Amino acid sequence: MTSLSGAQANLRNLFPRIRASETAYLDSAATTHKPESVITAMQRAAVEGYAPVHRGLYAEAESASSAYEAVREQCGNLLRFKPQEIVFTRSATESINAVAQSFLTPQLNPGDWVWVSELEHHANYLPWQRACQASGAELRVLKINYETGAASAEQIEELADSRTRMLAITGQSNVVGVMPQLEPLIQVAHAVGAAVLVDAAQCLTHQASELARLDADFIVFSGHKVFGPTGIGVLAARYHHLEQMEPWLVGGGMVDWVGEGAAKSEWSDIPARFEAGSPNYIGVIGLGAALDFVQKLPEREVAEHLLRIGSYAHHTLSQLPNIRMLTPASAAATGVISFIHERIHPHDLGQVCADHAVAVRAGHHCAQPLMASLDIPACLRASCSIYTSRADINRLMQALEHAERLFL
Ligand code: PLP
């Protein structure tokens, strides 16, 4: 088992790009770098193991199909869903859109309520907004206490209204790192017969066991934020919900019998019916290798590293003049640290950081509703991962101090 304790330098060494680059990479909430094991697995899949999935009877095609299905099982085991309840998509975004369009929209009526939180990424806001617009339902927004992660008693009472059809909520904000307390919200939503989707895009790496314990109807995440490739996402969905859903894409590999003319076709079994088109074999194998990597990391040590590095970043940043922290100290352990400078625009700061080869993100982070609730147009985000070092944070500090000298 890879150990983080006393061996953080070794861990950095597992990431070829981090090892070789001069850049202080502080943008892991946007996308994570890949360890050697993932790159090797994808390369092998592209060369030795390459064959179509579910489309050939020859040996290579059979073994590619088995390897692909083994990753489905791995995802199911990770989140405590059955293998048939795992659907491969392109991304968390596609997974959420699929649920909004194929599960929720057909059962939504005028006057129904769909809940999201104010922390949501646009990927977990716009699909529900569109479902509401199409049906005359109302999109309601839960406020989350930054310190406790709880919703207010009044809002929980509203959530318990029989008009509530769906709750779609993040496991962790991609901007302020806050992690809503999901369990009580799920209980309340279920008590009124509503379904719950958890957006695990930001928290899968360090919260897999907690997510597995939740009684969520749907859990979604993306490969590229868990040390895997882009272009592969997961939708974990309870079987009885999948039975209700029409395929959102139709085409090859998802149909048993094609009806003549406009006659009805017969879809393949679940989950094949939701994976139209040639499967993303290399992406799925890369995802499997990434999840292997994550599962071999001792969860407690990952958590301790993120706590150490996140707290260091939070503490040192908050010592700088003119800085207003948006991530509360209680969420520093997520490693997602956002802030604004009271007198320098985030884009100017982002540019100075770029000039110092410090990779941070400036902007609204695809979370405009959150920016509106914070009453700011944009902010700067430094996001850490298991390969982030104190030296990376120190480089950020130097860039920010230089910006102060430049602009003030
Ligand atoms: N949800 C959250 C919380 C995110 O941070 C992101 C991406 O940043 C997404 C969803 C969308 O992920 P993807 O772009 O991989 O679909």
Coordinates of C-alpha atoms in Angstrom, one line a residue, residues 18-408:
I18 CA 4.1 17.1 -11.4
R19 CA 7.6 15.6 -11.1
A20 CA 8.8 17.3 -14.3
S21 CA 7.0 20.6 -14.3
E22 CA 8.3 23.9 -13.0
T23 CA 4.7 25.0 -12.4
A24 CA 3.2 25.1 -9.0
Y25 CA 0.0 23.3 -9.9
L26 CA -2.8 24.5 -7.7
D27 CA -5.8 23.7 -9.9
S28 CA -6.7 20.2 -8.9
A29 CA -10.3 21.1 -8.4
A30 CA -10.5 21.8 -12.1
T31 CA -8.7 18.6 -13.0
T32 CA -6.1 16.3 -11.4
H33 CA -2.8 15.0 -12.8
K34 CA -2.5 11.4 -13.5
P35 CA -0.1 9.0 -11.8
E36 CA 2.2 6.7 -13.8
S37 CA -0.1 3.7 -13.2
V38 CA -3.0 5.3 -14.9
I39 CA -0.9 6.4 -17.9
T40 CA 0.6 3.0 -18.3
A41 CA -2.8 1.3 -18.0
M42 CA -4.2 3.5 -20.7
Q43 CA -1.2 3.0 -22.9
R44 CA -1.6 -0.8 -22.5
A45 CA -5.3 -0.6 -23.3
A46 CA -4.4 1.4 -26.5
V47 CA -1.8 -1.0 -27.7
E48 CA -1.8 -4.6 -26.3
G49 CA -5.4 -4.8 -25.1
Y50 CA -7.1 -2.7 -27.8
A51 CA -10.3 -4.1 -29.3
P52 CA -14.0 -3.2 -29.5
V53 CA -16.1 -3.7 -26.5
H54 CA -19.2 -5.9 -26.7
R55 CA -18.9 -6.2 -30.4
G56 CA -16.6 -9.2 -31.2
L57 CA -16.3 -12.9 -30.6
Y58 CA -12.5 -13.1 -31.0
A59 CA -10.2 -13.4 -28.0
E60 CA -9.0 -9.7 -27.9
A61 CA -12.6 -8.4 -28.1
E62 CA -13.7 -10.8 -25.4
S63 CA -10.9 -9.8 -23.0
A64 CA -11.5 -6.0 -23.7
S65 CA -15.2 -6.6 -22.9
S66 CA -14.3 -8.4 -19.6
A67 CA -11.8 -5.7 -18.6
Y68 CA -14.5 -3.0 -19.3
E69 CA -17.1 -4.8 -17.2
A70 CA -14.6 -5.4 -14.4
V71 CA -14.3 -1.6 -14.0
R72 CA -18.1 -1.4 -13.8
E73 CA -18.0 -3.8 -10.9
Q74 CA -15.2 -1.9 -9.3
C75 CA -17.3 1.3 -9.4
G76 CA -20.3 -0.5 -8.0
N77 CA -18.2 -1.9 -5.1
L78 CA -16.7 1.5 -4.4
L79 CA -20.1 3.2 -4.0
R80 CA -22.2 0.1 -2.9
F81 CA -24.3 0.0 -6.1
K82 CA -24.8 -3.2 -8.1
P83 CA -22.7 -3.5 -11.3
Q84 CA -25.9 -3.1 -13.4
E85 CA -26.6 0.2 -11.6
I86 CA -23.4 1.7 -13.0
V87 CA -23.6 3.6 -16.3
F88 CA -20.6 5.0 -18.0
T89 CA -21.0 8.5 -19.4
R90 CA -18.7 11.2 -20.7
S91 CA -18.6 13.1 -17.5
A92 CA -20.4 14.1 -14.3
T93 CA -22.1 16.8 -16.4
E94 CA -23.6 14.2 -18.8
S95 CA -24.6 12.0 -15.9
I96 CA -26.6 14.8 -14.3
N97 CA -28.2 15.9 -17.6
A98 CA -29.2 12.3 -18.2
V99 CA -31.0 12.1 -14.8
A100 CA -32.7 15.5 -15.2
Q101 CA -33.9 14.7 -18.7
S102 CA -34.7 11.0 -18.6
F103 CA -35.7 10.5 -14.9
L104 CA -37.1 13.8 -13.6
T105 CA -38.6 15.7 -16.6
P106 CA -41.2 13.0 -17.5
Q107 CA -42.6 13.0 -14.0
L108 CA -42.4 16.7 -13.2
N109 CA -45.6 18.7 -13.1
P110 CA -46.4 22.4 -12.7
G111 CA -46.1 23.4 -9.0
D112 CA -43.6 20.6 -8.2
W113 CA -40.4 21.6 -6.4
V114 CA -36.9 20.7 -7.3
W115 CA -34.2 21.6 -4.8
V116 CA -30.5 22.3 -5.3
S117 CA -28.1 24.1 -3.0
E118 CA -26.6 27.5 -3.4
L119 CA -23.2 25.8 -3.7
E120 CA -23.8 24.1 -7.0
H121 CA -21.6 24.0 -10.0
H122 CA -23.5 24.9 -13.1
A123 CA -23.4 21.2 -14.0
N124 CA -25.7 20.5 -11.1
Y125 CA -27.9 23.6 -11.5
L126 CA -28.7 24.2 -15.2
P127 CA -30.0 20.7 -16.0
W128 CA -32.6 21.1 -13.1
Q129 CA -33.4 24.6 -14.2
R130 CA -34.2 23.4 -17.6
A131 CA -36.3 20.6 -16.3
C132 CA -38.3 23.1 -14.3
Q133 CA -38.6 25.5 -17.2
A134 CA -40.0 22.7 -19.4
S135 CA -42.6 21.6 -16.8
G136 CA -43.6 24.7 -14.8
A137 CA -42.0 23.3 -11.7
E138 CA -40.1 25.5 -9.3
L139 CA -36.3 25.4 -8.7
R140 CA -35.7 26.1 -5.0
V141 CA -32.3 26.8 -3.5
L142 CA -31.1 25.5 -0.1
K143 CA -28.8 27.8 1.8
I144 CA -26.0 25.9 3.5
N145 CA -24.2 27.1 6.7
Y146 CA -20.5 27.4 5.8
E147 CA -19.4 26.3 9.3
T148 CA -21.6 23.4 9.9
G149 CA -22.7 22.3 6.4
A150 CA -26.3 22.2 7.7
A151 CA -29.4 23.7 6.1
S152 CA -31.6 25.8 8.3
A153 CA -34.5 24.3 10.2
E154 CA -37.0 26.4 8.2
Q155 CA -35.6 25.2 4.9
I156 CA -35.6 21.6 6.0
E157 CA -39.2 22.0 6.9
E158 CA -39.9 23.4 3.4
L159 CA -37.9 20.5 1.8
A160 CA -40.2 18.1 3.7
D161 CA -43.1 19.5 1.6
S162 CA -45.0 16.9 -0.5
R163 CA -44.4 19.1 -3.5
T164 CA -40.7 18.2 -3.4
R165 CA -39.8 15.8 -6.2
M166 CA -36.0 15.9 -6.3
L167 CA -33.0 17.1 -4.3
A168 CA -29.7 17.5 -6.3
I169 CA -26.9 18.5 -4.1
T170 CA -23.1 18.6 -4.1
G171 CA -20.9 16.5 -1.8
Q172 CA -18.4 19.4 -1.8
S173 CA -18.4 22.9 -3.2
N174 CA -15.8 23.4 -5.9
V175 CA -15.3 27.0 -4.8
V176 CA -15.5 27.2 -1.0
G177 CA -14.9 23.6 -0.2
V178 CA -17.9 23.4 2.1
M179 CA -19.4 19.9 2.5
P180 CA -23.2 19.9 3.1
Q181 CA -24.5 17.5 5.7
L182 CA -26.1 15.1 3.3
E183 CA -27.6 12.4 5.4
P184 CA -30.4 14.5 7.1
L185 CA -31.3 16.0 3.8
I186 CA -31.6 12.7 2.1
Q187 CA -33.8 11.3 4.9
V188 CA -36.1 14.3 4.7
A189 CA -36.3 14.1 0.9
H190 CA -37.0 10.3 1.0
A191 CA -39.7 10.8 3.6
V192 CA -41.7 12.7 1.0
G193 CA -40.9 10.3 -1.8
A194 CA -38.4 12.6 -3.6
A195 CA -35.2 11.2 -5.2
V196 CA -31.7 12.5 -4.3
L197 CA -28.7 13.0 -6.6
V198 CA -25.3 13.6 -5.0
D199 CA -22.7 15.3 -7.2
A200 CA -19.5 13.7 -6.0
A201 CA -17.3 15.3 -8.6
Q202 CA -15.2 17.1 -5.9
C203 CA -15.2 14.6 -3.1
L204 CA -14.9 11.1 -4.4
T205 CA -11.2 10.8 -3.8
H206 CA -11.4 11.5 -0.1
Q207 CA -15.1 10.7 0.7
A208 CA -15.7 7.4 -1.1
S209 CA -16.7 5.4 2.1
E210 CA -19.0 8.2 3.3
L211 CA -20.7 8.3 -0.1
A212 CA -21.1 4.6 -0.1
R213 CA -22.9 4.8 3.2
L214 CA -25.4 7.3 2.0
D215 CA -28.8 6.2 0.7
A216 CA -28.6 8.3 -2.4
D217 CA -30.6 7.4 -5.5
F218 CA -28.0 8.7 -7.9
I219 CA -24.3 9.5 -7.4
V220 CA -22.2 11.0 -10.2
F221 CA -18.6 11.8 -10.8
S222 CA -15.9 12.4 -13.5
G223 CA -12.7 10.4 -14.1
H224 CA -10.5 13.4 -14.6
K225 CA -11.0 14.7 -11.1
V226 CA -10.0 11.4 -9.5
F227 CA -6.6 11.0 -11.2
G228 CA -8.2 9.4 -14.3
P229 CA -8.7 10.6 -17.9
T230 CA -11.1 13.1 -19.3
G231 CA -14.1 11.9 -21.3
I232 CA -15.3 9.3 -18.8
G233 CA -17.9 9.8 -16.2
V234 CA -20.0 7.6 -13.9
L235 CA -23.7 7.6 -13.2
A236 CA -24.6 5.3 -10.3
A237 CA -28.3 4.9 -10.2
R238 CA -30.7 2.6 -8.3
Y239 CA -32.0 -0.1 -10.6
H240 CA -35.7 0.7 -10.1
H241 CA -35.0 4.2 -11.3
L242 CA -33.1 3.0 -14.3
E243 CA -36.1 0.8 -15.2
Q244 CA -38.2 3.9 -15.4
M245 CA -35.8 5.9 -17.6
E246 CA -35.7 6.0 -21.4
P247 CA -32.2 6.0 -23.0
W248 CA -31.1 9.6 -23.6
L249 CA -28.9 8.4 -26.5
V250 CA -29.9 5.8 -29.1
G251 CA -27.7 4.0 -31.6
G252 CA -25.4 1.0 -31.7
G253 CA -24.9 -1.5 -28.8
M254 CA -28.1 -0.5 -26.9
V255 CA -30.9 -2.2 -28.8
D256 CA -32.0 -5.9 -29.1
W257 CA -34.5 -5.4 -31.9
V258 CA -35.1 -2.4 -34.2
G259 CA -38.7 -1.9 -35.1
E260 CA -39.6 -1.4 -38.7
G261 CA -40.3 2.2 -39.8
A262 CA -41.7 4.1 -36.8
A263 CA -42.5 0.9 -34.8
K264 CA -41.1 0.7 -31.3
S265 CA -37.7 -0.8 -30.9
E266 CA -36.7 -3.1 -28.0
W267 CA -33.8 -1.8 -25.9
S268 CA -31.1 -4.1 -24.5
D269 CA -30.9 -4.9 -20.8
I270 CA -29.8 -2.3 -18.2
P271 CA -27.2 -0.8 -18.2
A272 CA -26.3 -1.5 -21.9
R273 CA -29.3 0.4 -23.1
F274 CA -27.8 3.6 -21.6
E275 CA -24.4 3.3 -23.4
A276 CA -25.2 3.9 -27.0
G277 CA -22.2 4.0 -29.4
S278 CA -18.8 2.4 -29.2
P279 CA -17.8 2.3 -25.5
N280 CA -14.9 4.5 -24.3
Y281 CA -12.6 1.5 -23.7
I282 CA -9.4 3.4 -23.0
G283 CA -11.2 5.9 -20.8
V284 CA -12.9 3.1 -18.7
I285 CA -9.6 1.3 -18.3
G286 CA -7.9 4.5 -17.2
L287 CA -10.7 5.1 -14.8
G288 CA -10.3 1.6 -13.3
A289 CA -6.6 2.3 -12.8
A290 CA -7.3 5.6 -11.2
L291 CA -9.8 4.1 -8.8
D292 CA -7.2 1.3 -8.0
F293 CA -4.8 4.1 -7.2
V294 CA -7.3 5.9 -5.0
Q295 CA -8.3 2.7 -3.2
K296 CA -4.7 1.8 -2.4
L297 CA -4.1 5.2 -0.8
P298 CA -4.8 5.0 2.9
E299 CA -7.9 7.2 3.4
R300 CA -6.8 8.5 6.8
E301 CA -3.4 9.6 5.5
V302 CA -4.9 11.3 2.4
A303 CA -7.3 13.2 4.8
E304 CA -4.4 14.1 7.0
H305 CA -2.3 15.4 4.1
L306 CA -5.2 17.5 2.7
L307 CA -5.8 18.8 6.2
R308 CA -2.2 19.8 6.7
I309 CA -1.7 21.4 3.3
G310 CA -5.2 23.0 3.2
S311 CA -4.8 24.5 6.7
Y312 CA -1.3 25.7 5.8
A313 CA -2.6 27.4 2.6
H314 CA -5.6 28.9 4.5
H315 CA -3.5 30.1 7.4
T316 CA -0.8 31.7 5.3
L317 CA -3.2 33.3 2.9
S318 CA -5.3 34.8 5.6
Q319 CA -2.2 36.5 7.0
L320 CA -1.7 38.5 3.8
P321 CA -3.1 42.1 3.9
N322 CA -6.3 42.8 2.0
I323 CA -7.2 39.2 1.6
R324 CA -10.8 38.0 2.3
M325 CA -11.1 34.3 2.7
L326 CA -14.2 32.7 1.2
T327 CA -13.3 29.1 2.2
P328 CA -14.1 28.9 5.9
A329 CA -11.2 27.5 8.1
S330 CA -13.5 24.5 8.8
A331 CA -13.4 23.5 5.1
A332 CA -9.6 24.0 4.7
A333 CA -9.2 20.2 4.9
T334 CA -10.8 19.8 1.5
G335 CA -7.7 21.6 0.0
V336 CA -10.0 24.0 -2.0
I337 CA -9.1 27.5 -0.9
S338 CA -10.9 30.5 -2.4
F339 CA -10.4 34.1 -1.6
I340 CA -10.5 37.6 -3.0
H341 CA -8.2 40.6 -2.7
E342 CA -10.1 43.7 -1.5
R343 CA -8.3 45.9 -4.0
I344 CA -7.0 43.7 -6.9
H345 CA -9.3 42.0 -9.4
P346 CA -9.0 38.2 -9.4
H347 CA -8.1 38.1 -13.1
D348 CA -5.2 40.5 -12.5
L349 CA -4.0 38.3 -9.6
G350 CA -4.5 35.2 -11.7
Q351 CA -2.3 36.8 -14.4
V352 CA 0.5 37.6 -12.0
C353 CA 0.3 34.0 -10.7
A354 CA 0.5 32.7 -14.2
D355 CA 3.6 34.9 -14.8
H356 CA 5.2 33.2 -11.7
A357 CA 4.2 29.8 -13.1
V358 CA 1.6 29.3 -10.4
A359 CA -1.5 27.6 -11.8
V360 CA -4.6 28.9 -9.9
R361 CA -8.0 29.6 -11.2
A362 CA -9.6 33.0 -11.4
G363 CA -13.3 33.5 -12.3
H364 CA -16.7 32.4 -11.2
H365 CA -15.7 28.7 -11.3
C366 CA -19.0 27.8 -13.1
A367 CA -20.8 28.7 -9.9
Q368 CA -22.5 32.0 -10.7
P369 CA -25.4 31.5 -8.3
L370 CA -22.8 31.1 -5.5
M371 CA -21.0 34.2 -6.7
A372 CA -24.3 36.1 -6.5
S373 CA -25.0 34.9 -3.0
L374 CA -21.4 36.0 -2.0
D375 CA -22.0 39.2 -3.8
I376 CA -18.8 39.0 -5.8
P377 CA -18.3 38.7 -9.6
A378 CA -15.3 36.3 -9.3
C379 CA -12.6 35.0 -7.0
L380 CA -9.3 33.2 -7.0
R381 CA -9.1 29.5 -6.1
A382 CA -6.0 27.5 -5.1
S383 CA -6.9 23.9 -5.0
C384 CA -4.7 21.2 -3.6
S385 CA -4.4 17.5 -4.0
I386 CA -2.3 14.6 -2.6
Y387 CA 0.8 15.8 -4.6
T388 CA 0.6 19.5 -3.5
S389 CA 3.6 20.6 -1.4
R390 CA 4.2 23.5 1.0
A391 CA 6.6 24.8 -1.7
D392 CA 3.7 25.2 -4.1
I393 CA 1.8 27.3 -1.5
N394 CA 4.9 29.4 -0.8
R395 CA 5.2 30.1 -4.6
L396 CA 1.6 31.3 -4.5
M397 CA 2.4 33.6 -1.6
Q398 CA 5.4 35.1 -3.4
A399 CA 3.2 35.7 -6.5
L400 CA 0.5 37.4 -4.4
E401 CA 3.1 39.6 -2.6
H402 CA 4.5 40.6 -6.0
A403 CA 1.0 41.5 -7.2
E404 CA 0.6 43.8 -4.1
R405 CA 3.8 45.6 -5.1
L406 CA 2.7 45.9 -8.7
F407 CA -0.8 47.1 -8.2
L408 CA -0.8 49.0 -4.9

